[in-house]
CSV table of C-alpha atoms in Angstrom, one decimal:
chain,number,residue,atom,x,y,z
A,1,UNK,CA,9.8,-86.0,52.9
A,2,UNK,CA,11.9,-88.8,53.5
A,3,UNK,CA,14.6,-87.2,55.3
A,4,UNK,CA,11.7,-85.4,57.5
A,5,UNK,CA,10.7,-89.4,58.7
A,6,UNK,CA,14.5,-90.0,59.6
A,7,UNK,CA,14.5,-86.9,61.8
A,8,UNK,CA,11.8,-87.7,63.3
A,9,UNK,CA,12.4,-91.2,64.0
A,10,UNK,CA,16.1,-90.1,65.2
A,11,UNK,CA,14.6,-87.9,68.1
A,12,UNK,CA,12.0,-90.7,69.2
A,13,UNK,CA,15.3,-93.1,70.1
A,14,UNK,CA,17.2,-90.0,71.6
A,15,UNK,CA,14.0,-89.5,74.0
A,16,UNK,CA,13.8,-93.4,75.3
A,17,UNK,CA,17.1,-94.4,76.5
A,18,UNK,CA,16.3,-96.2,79.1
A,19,UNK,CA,13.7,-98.6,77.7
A,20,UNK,CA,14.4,-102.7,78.1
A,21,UNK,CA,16.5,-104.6,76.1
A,22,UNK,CA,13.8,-105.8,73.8
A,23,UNK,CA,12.4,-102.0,73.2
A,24,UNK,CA,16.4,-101.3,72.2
A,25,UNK,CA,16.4,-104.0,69.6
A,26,UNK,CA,13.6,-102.4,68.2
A,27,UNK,CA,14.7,-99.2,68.2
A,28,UNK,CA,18.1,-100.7,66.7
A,29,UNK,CA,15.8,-102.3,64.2
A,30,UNK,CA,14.5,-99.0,63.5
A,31,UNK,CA,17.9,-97.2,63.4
A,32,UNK,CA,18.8,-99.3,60.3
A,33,UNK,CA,15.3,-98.8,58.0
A,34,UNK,CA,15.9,-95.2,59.2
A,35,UNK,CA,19.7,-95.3,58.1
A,36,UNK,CA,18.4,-97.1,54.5
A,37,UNK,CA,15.9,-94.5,54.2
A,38,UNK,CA,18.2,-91.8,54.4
A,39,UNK,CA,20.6,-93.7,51.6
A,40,UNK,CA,17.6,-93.9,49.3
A,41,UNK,CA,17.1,-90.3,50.1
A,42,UNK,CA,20.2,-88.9,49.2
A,43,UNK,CA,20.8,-91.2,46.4
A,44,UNK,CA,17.2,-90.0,44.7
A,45,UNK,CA,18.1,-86.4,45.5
A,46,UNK,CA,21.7,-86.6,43.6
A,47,UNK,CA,20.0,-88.1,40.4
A,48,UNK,CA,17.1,-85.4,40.7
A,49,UNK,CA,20.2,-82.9,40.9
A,50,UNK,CA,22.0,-84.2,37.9
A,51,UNK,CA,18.2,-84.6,35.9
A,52,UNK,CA,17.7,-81.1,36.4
A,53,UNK,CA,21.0,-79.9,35.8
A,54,UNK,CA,20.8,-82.1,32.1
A,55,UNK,CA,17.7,-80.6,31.8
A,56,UNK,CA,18.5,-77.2,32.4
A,57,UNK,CA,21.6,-77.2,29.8
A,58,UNK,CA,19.6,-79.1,27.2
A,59,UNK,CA,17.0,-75.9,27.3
A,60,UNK,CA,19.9,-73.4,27.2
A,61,UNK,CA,21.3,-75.4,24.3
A,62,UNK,CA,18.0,-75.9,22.7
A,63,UNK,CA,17.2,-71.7,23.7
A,64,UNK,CA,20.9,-70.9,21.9
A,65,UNK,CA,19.3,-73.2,18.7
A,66,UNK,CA,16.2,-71.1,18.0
A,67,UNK,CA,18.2,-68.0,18.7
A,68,UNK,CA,20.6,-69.0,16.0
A,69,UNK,CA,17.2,-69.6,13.8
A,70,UNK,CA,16.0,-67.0,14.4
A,71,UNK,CA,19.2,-64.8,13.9
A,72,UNK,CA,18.9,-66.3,10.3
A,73,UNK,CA,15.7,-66.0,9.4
A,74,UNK,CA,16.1,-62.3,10.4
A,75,UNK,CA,19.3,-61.7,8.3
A,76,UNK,CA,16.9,-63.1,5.3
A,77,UNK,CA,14.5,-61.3,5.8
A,78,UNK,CA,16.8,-58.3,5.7
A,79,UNK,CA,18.5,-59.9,2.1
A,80,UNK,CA,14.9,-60.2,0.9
A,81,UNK,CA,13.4,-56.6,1.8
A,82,UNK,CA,16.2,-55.8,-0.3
A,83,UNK,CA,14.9,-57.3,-3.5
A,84,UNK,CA,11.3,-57.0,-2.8
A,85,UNK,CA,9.2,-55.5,-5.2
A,86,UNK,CA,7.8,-52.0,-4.7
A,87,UNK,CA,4.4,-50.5,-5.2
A,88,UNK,CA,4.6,-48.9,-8.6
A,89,UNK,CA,2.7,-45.5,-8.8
A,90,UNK,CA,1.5,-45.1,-12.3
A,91,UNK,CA,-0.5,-41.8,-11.5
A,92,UNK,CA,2.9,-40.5,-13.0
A,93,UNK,CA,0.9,-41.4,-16.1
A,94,UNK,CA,-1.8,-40.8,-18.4
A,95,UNK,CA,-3.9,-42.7,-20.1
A,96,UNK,CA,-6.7,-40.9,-21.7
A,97,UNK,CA,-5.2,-39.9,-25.4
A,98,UNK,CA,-3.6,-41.8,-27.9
A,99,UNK,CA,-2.1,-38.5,-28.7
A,100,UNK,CA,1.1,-37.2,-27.3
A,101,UNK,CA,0.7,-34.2,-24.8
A,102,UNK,CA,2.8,-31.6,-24.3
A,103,UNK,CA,3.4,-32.4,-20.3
A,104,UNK,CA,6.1,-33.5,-18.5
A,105,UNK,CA,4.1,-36.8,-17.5
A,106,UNK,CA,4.7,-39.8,-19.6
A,107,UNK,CA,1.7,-41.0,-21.7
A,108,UNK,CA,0.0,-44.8,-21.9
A,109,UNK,CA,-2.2,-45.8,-25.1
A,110,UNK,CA,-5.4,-46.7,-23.5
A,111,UNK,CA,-5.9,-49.7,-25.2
A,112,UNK,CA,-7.0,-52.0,-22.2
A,113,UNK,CA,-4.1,-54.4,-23.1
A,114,UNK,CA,-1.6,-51.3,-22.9
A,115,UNK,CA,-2.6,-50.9,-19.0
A,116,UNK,CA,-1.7,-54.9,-18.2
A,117,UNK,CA,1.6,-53.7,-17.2
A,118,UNK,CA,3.3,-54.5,-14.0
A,119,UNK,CA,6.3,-53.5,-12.5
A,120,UNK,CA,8.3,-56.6,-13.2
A,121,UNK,CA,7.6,-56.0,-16.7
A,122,UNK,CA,9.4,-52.7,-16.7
A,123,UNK,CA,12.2,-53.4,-14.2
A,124,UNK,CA,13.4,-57.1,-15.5
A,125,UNK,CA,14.0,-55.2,-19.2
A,126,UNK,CA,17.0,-57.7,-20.2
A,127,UNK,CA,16.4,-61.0,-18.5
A,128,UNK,CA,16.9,-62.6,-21.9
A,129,UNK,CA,20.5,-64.2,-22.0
A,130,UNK,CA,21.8,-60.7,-21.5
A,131,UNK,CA,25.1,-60.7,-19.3
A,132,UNK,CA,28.3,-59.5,-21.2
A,133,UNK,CA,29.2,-63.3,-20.8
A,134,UNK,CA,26.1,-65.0,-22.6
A,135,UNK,CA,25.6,-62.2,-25.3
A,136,UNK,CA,28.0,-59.9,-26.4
A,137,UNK,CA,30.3,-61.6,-29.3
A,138,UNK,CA,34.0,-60.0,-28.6
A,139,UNK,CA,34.9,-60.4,-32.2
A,140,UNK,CA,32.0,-57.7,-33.0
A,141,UNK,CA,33.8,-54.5,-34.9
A,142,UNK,CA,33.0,-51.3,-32.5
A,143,UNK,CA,34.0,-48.4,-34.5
A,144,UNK,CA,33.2,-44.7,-34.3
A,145,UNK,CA,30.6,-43.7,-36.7
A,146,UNK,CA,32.5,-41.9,-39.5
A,147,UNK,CA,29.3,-40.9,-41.1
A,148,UNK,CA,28.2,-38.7,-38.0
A,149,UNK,CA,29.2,-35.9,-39.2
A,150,UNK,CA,30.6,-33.6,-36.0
A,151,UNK,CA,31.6,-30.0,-36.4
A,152,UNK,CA,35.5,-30.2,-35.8
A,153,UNK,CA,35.7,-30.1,-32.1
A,154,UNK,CA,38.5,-30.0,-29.2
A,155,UNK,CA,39.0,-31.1,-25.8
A,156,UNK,CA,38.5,-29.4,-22.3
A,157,UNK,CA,39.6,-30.3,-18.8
A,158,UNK,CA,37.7,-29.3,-16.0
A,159,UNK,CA,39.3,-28.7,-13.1
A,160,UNK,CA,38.2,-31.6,-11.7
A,161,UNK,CA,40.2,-33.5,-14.4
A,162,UNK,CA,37.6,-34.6,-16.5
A,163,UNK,CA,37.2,-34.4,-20.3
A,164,UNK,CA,35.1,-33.7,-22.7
A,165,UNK,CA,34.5,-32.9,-26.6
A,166,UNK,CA,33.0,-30.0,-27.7
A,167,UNK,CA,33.2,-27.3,-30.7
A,168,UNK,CA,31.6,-24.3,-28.7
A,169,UNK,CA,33.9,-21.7,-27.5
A,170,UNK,CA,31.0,-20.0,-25.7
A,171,UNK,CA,32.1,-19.2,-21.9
A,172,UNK,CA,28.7,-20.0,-20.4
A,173,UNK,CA,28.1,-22.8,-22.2
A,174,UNK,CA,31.6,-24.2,-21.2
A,175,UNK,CA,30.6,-23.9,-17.9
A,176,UNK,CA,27.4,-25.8,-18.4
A,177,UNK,CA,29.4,-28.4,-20.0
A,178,UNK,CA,31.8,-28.6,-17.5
A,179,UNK,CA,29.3,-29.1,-14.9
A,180,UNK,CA,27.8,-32.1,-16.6
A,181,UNK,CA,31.0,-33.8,-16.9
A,182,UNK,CA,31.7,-33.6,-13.7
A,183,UNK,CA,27.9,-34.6,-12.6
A,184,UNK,CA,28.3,-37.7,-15.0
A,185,UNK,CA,32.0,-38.9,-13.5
A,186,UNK,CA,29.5,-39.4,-10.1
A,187,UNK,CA,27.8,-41.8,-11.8
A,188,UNK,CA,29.9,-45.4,-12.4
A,189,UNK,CA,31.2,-44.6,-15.7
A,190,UNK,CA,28.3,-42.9,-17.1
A,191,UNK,CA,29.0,-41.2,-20.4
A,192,UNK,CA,26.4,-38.2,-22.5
A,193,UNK,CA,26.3,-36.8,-25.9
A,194,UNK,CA,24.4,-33.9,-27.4
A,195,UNK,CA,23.5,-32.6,-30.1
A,196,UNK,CA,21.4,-30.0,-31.6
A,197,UNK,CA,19.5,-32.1,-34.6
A,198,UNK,CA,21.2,-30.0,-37.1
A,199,UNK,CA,24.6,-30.2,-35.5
A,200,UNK,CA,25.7,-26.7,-35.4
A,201,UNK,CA,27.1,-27.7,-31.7
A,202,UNK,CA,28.0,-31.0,-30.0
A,203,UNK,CA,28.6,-31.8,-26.1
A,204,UNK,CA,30.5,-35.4,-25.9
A,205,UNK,CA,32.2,-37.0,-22.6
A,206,UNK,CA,33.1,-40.7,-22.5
A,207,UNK,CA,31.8,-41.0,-26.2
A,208,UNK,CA,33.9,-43.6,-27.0
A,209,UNK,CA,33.6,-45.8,-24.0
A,210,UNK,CA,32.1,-49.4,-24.7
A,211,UNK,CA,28.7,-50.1,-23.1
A,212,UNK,CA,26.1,-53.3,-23.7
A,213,UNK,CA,23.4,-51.8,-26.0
A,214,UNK,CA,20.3,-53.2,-23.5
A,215,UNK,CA,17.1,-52.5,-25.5
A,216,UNK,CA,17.8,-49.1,-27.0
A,217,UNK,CA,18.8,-51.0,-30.0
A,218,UNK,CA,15.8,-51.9,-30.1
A,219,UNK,CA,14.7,-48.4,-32.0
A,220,UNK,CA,17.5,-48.8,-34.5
A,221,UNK,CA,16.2,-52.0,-35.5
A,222,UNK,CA,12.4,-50.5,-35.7
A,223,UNK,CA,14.1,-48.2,-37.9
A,224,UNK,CA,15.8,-51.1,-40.3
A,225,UNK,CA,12.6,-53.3,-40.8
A,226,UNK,CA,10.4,-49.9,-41.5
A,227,UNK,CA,12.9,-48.7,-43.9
A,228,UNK,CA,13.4,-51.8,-45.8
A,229,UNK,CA,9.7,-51.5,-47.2
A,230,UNK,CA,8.7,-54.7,-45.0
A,231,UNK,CA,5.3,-55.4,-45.0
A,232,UNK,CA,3.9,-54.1,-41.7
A,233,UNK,CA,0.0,-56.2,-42.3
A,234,UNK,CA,2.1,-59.6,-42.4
A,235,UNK,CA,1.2,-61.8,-39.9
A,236,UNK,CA,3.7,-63.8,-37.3
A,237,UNK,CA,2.6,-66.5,-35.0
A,238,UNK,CA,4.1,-66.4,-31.5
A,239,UNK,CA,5.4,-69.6,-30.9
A,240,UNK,CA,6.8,-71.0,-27.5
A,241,UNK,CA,10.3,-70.4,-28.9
A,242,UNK,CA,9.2,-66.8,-28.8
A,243,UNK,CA,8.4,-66.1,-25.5
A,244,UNK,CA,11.2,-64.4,-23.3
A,245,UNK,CA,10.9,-63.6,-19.6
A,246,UNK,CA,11.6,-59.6,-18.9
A,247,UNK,CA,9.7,-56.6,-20.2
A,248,UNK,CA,7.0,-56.6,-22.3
A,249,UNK,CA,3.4,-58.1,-22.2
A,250,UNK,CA,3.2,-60.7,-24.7
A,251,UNK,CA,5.1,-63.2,-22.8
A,252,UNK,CA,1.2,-63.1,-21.1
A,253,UNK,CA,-0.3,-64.5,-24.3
A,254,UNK,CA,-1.2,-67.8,-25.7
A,255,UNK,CA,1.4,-69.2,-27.9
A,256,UNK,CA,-0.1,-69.5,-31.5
A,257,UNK,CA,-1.1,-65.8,-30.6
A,258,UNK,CA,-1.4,-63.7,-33.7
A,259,UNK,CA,0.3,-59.9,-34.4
A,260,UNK,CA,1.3,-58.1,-37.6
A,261,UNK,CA,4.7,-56.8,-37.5
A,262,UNK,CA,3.4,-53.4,-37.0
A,263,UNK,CA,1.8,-54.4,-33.7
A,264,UNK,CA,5.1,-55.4,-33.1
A,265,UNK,CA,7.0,-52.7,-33.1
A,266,UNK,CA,4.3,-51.3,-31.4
A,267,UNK,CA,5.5,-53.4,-28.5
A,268,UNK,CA,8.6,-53.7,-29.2
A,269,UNK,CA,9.1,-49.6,-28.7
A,270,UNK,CA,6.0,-48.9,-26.3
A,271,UNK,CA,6.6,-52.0,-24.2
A,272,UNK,CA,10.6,-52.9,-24.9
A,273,UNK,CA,8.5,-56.2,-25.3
A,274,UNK,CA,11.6,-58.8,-25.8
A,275,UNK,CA,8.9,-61.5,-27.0
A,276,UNK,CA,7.9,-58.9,-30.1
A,277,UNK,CA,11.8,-58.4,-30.4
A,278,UNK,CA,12.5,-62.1,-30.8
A,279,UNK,CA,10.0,-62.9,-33.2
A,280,UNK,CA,11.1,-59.9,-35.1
A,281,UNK,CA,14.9,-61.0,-34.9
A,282,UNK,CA,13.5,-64.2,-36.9
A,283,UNK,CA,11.2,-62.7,-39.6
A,284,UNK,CA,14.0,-60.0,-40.6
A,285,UNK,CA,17.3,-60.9,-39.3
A,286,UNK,CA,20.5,-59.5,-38.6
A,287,UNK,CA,22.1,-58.6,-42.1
A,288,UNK,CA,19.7,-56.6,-42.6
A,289,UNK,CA,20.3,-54.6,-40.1
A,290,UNK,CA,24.2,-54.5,-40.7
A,291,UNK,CA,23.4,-53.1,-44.2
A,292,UNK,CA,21.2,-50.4,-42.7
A,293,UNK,CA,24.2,-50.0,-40.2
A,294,UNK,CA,26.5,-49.3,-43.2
A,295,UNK,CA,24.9,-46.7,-45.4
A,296,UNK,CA,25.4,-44.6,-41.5
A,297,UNK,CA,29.2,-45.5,-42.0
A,298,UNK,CA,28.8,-47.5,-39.0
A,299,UNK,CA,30.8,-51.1,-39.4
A,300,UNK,CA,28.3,-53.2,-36.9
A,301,UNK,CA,27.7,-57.0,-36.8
A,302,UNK,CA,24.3,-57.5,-34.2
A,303,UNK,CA,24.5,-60.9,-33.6
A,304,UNK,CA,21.2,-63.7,-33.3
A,305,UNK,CA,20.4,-62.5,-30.1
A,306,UNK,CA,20.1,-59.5,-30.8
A,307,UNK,CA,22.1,-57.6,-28.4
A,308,UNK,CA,25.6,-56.3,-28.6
A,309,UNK,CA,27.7,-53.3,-27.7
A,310,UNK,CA,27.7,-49.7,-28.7
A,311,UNK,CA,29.5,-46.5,-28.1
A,312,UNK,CA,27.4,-43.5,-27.3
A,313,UNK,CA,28.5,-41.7,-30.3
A,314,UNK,CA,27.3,-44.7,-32.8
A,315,UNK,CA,23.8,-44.5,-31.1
A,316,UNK,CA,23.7,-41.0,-31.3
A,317,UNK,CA,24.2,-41.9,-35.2
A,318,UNK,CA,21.3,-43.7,-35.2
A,319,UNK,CA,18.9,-41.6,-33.5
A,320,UNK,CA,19.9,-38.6,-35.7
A,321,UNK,CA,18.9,-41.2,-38.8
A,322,UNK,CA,15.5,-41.4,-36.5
A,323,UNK,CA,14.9,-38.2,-35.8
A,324,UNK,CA,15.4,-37.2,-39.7
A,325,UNK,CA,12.8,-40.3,-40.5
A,326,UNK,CA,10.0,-38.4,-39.8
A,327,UNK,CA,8.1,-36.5,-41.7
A,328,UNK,CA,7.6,-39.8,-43.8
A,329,UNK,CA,4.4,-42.3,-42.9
A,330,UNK,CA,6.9,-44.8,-41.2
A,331,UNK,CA,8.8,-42.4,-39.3
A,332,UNK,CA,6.0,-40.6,-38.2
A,333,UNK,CA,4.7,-44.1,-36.5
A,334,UNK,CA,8.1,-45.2,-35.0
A,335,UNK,CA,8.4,-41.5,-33.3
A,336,UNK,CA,4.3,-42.0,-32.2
A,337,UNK,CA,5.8,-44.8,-30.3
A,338,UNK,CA,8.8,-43.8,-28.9
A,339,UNK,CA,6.9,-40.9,-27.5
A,340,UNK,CA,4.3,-43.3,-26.1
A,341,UNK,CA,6.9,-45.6,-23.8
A,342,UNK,CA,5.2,-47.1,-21.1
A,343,UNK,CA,8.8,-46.3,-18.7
A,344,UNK,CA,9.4,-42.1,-18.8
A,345,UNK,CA,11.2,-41.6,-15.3
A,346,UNK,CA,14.7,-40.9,-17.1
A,347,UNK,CA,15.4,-37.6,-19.7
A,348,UNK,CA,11.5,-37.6,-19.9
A,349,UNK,CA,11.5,-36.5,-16.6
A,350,UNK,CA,14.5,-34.0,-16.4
A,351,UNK,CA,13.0,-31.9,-19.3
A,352,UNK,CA,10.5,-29.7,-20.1
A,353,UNK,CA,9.3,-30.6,-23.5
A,354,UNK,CA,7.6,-33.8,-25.4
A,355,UNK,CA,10.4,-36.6,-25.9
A,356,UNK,CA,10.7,-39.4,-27.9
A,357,UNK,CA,13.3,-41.9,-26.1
A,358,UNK,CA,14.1,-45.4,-25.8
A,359,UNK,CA,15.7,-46.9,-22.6
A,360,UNK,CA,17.5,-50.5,-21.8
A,361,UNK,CA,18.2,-51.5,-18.6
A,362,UNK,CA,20.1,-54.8,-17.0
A,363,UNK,CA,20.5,-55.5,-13.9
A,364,UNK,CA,24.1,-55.8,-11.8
A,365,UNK,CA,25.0,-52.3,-13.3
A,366,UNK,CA,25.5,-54.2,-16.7
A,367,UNK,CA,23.4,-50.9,-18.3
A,368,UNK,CA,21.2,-48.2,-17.9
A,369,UNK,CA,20.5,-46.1,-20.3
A,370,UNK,CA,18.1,-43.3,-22.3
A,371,UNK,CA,18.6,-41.8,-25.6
A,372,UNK,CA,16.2,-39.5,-26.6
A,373,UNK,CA,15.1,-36.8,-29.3
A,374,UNK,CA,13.7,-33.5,-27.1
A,375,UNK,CA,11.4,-31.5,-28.7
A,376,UNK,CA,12.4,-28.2,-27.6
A,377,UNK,CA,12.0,-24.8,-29.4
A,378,UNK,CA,15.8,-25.9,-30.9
A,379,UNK,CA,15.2,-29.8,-30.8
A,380,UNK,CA,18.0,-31.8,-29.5
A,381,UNK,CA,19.5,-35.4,-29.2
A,382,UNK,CA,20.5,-36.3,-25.5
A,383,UNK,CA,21.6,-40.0,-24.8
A,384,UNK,CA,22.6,-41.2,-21.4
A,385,UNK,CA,24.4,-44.6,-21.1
A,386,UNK,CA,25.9,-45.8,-17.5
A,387,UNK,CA,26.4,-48.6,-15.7
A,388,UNK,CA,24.4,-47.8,-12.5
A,389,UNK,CA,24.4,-50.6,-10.5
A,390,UNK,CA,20.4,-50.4,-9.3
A,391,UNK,CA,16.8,-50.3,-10.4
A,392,UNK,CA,14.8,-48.3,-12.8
A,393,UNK,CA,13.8,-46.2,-9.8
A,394,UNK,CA,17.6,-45.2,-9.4
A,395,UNK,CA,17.2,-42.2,-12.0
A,396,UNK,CA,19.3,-39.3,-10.0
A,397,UNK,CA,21.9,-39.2,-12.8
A,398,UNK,CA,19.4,-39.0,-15.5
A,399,UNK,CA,17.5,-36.3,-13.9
A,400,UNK,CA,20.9,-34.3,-13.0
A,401,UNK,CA,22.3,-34.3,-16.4
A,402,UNK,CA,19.0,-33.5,-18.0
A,403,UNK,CA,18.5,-30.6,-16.3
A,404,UNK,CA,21.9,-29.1,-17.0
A,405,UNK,CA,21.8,-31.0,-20.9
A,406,UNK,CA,18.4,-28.7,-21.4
A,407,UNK,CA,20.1,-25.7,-19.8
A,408,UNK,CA,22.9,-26.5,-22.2
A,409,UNK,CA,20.7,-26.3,-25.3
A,410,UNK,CA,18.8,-23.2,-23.9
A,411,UNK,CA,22.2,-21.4,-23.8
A,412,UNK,CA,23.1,-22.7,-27.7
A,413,UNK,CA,19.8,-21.5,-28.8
A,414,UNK,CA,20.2,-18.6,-27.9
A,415,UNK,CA,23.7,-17.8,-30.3
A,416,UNK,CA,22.2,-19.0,-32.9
């Protein structure tokens, strides 16, 4: 605008040059508010410039600051999708009978505090001081069982260079065998035994690889406190020192909650409940259980918390002694339970028959495992220990191997 009023007041004194003296003064007076005018002019226009050149970098900066922001909370978002929780479809399930069925879907009591279960409660199964660092003593003894009494056996590469144990000379079954090994050297470590229950024929690979026990020893120990003629109508009180995070349900409950021990091991199996294990751990111990450990010819120490580490073979041990438990009142309650587990998607899933199992699982591929007792026409031990680094949805190797462990036994079975 201003530059417009110089121009125009330029032209006027261009177009009256030959006015008097006094009109020239004027003009001359003119000239100079004219001249100062323009000054102001251009002086205002280069601070405008420089104004909107700041403010033009301070929006490009301030743009390349939420972009950044943005950038971030995207690559969180991504981190956190990662860990979210899934839906959980439980019409896997079935909760209508206290009785076990015969199908291939797992079963829930229907008690209504048996369906309170979530998710978290199966997936965080060992969030109670379990890492290798926190829990397993290295000074515990981890022998072969010497009272699991194995048919002499031998060893067999498969041409894939891996080995395995077996006392079968049977070509088809060799084959079978071979494929399993080789399906289970996939799997980060993971190692399988079988066995028919009266051990005519065994299947081992990796058997004597170390793993953390997660909370299969948790049917061991329900076999310890049931044999030692403990009185399953005593009463404990929960009390805060009790309660563990992880799975289970009575981590829910009140402290100064009441359960008799038999309730316990209800949970303790059905559930993996670590608040019934702890409170269990207290009333009975851990000698105990190193006696009970001993008349299997297994040297084990099972320290306070509970947890320690195992070979597949020594576990196997143990669910043998299980499996020939029943048939007695106690037995015949701790298999009720292990048939009733609240989490089937491993060897319950892979099979074709009813199957009494116990599973542990710990995150960061510290263990994942299933040991179970299938009730086939022959009826069989098949445990499953590896260290797949995952969730309890990650259940490819369990449902691999099962199918090939059951095709296994069909094959045995049948040269008998």
């Amino acid at each position: 605008m201003i530059l417009k009023i110089c121009a125009v007041i330029a032209g006027n004194l261009l177009k009256k040059q030959q006015k008097t003296t006094n009109y020239y003064k004027m003009n001359f007076t003119l000239l100079r508010v004219s001249f100062i005018l323009l000054t102001v002019s251009v002086f205002l226009t280069s601070c405008n410039f420089s104004r909107s050149n700041n403010t033009s970098n301070y929006e490009t900066e301030s743009s390349g600051e939420m972009f950044y922001s943005s950038e971030s909370y995207d690559s969180e978002e991504t981190d956190l999708s990662d860990n979210s929780e899934v839906s959980f479809d439980f019409s896997e399930f079935s909760s209508n009978s206290e009785n076990y069925s015969t199908s291939e879907e797992n079963i829930f009591l229907s008690s209504q505090e048996e369906n309170e279960s979530s998710l978290e409660e199966i997936i965080s199964e060992e969030s109670i001081d379990e890492s290798p660092e926190d829990s397993l003593d290295e000074s515990i003894e981890v022998s072969s069982s010497e009272g699991f009494i194995e048919p002499e056996g031998f060893t067999v590469t498969t041409p894939n260079g891996n080995v395995f144990e077996t006392n079968c000379k049977n070509e088809k079954a060799l084959s079978i065998m071979g494929e399993i090994a080789d399906t289970a050297s996939k799997y980060n470590k993971a190692t399988v035994y079988y066995t028919d229950t009266e051990q005519k024929y065994f299947f081992a690979f990796g058997a004597e690889n170390i793993h953390n026990t997660a909370s299969t020893i948790k049917a061991p120990y329900a076999t310890y406190i049931l044999k030692s003629g403990a009185d399953l109508s005593e009463v404990l009180v929960m009390e805060k020192r009790h309660v563990h995070s992880g799975s289970g349900v009575l981590k829910n409950k009140a402290v100064g909650s009441k359960f008799t021990v038999e309730e316990l091991i209800g949970y303790m199996i059905r559930r993996s409940d670590n608040t019934a294990y702890a409170m269990l751990l207290e009333r009975f111990g851990t000698s105990g259980f190193r006696e009970y450990a001993k008349s299997l010819d297994i040297n084990y120490r099972l320290p306070e918390s509970g947890y320690t580490t195992c070979t597949i073979r020594e576990m196997a041990s143990f669910l043998l002694d299980i499996y020939r438990y029943e048939g007695t009142e106690n037995g015949d309650f701790l298999i009720k339970q292990m048939k009733n587990c609240s989490y089937s998607l491993q060897i319950p899933k892979a099979v074709s028959y009813p199957v009494a199992h116990k599973f542990g699982f710990i995150y960061e591929g510290k263990g994942f495992h299933d040991m179970a007792i299938v009730y086939a026409p022959t009826p069989y031990l098949e445990l499953i220990f590896t260290r797949i680094n995952g969730t309890v949805y990650d259940t490819e190797a369990f449902l691999e191997i099962g199918k090939l462990v059951e095709s296994l036994n069909k094959e045995l079975s049948e040269k008998y």
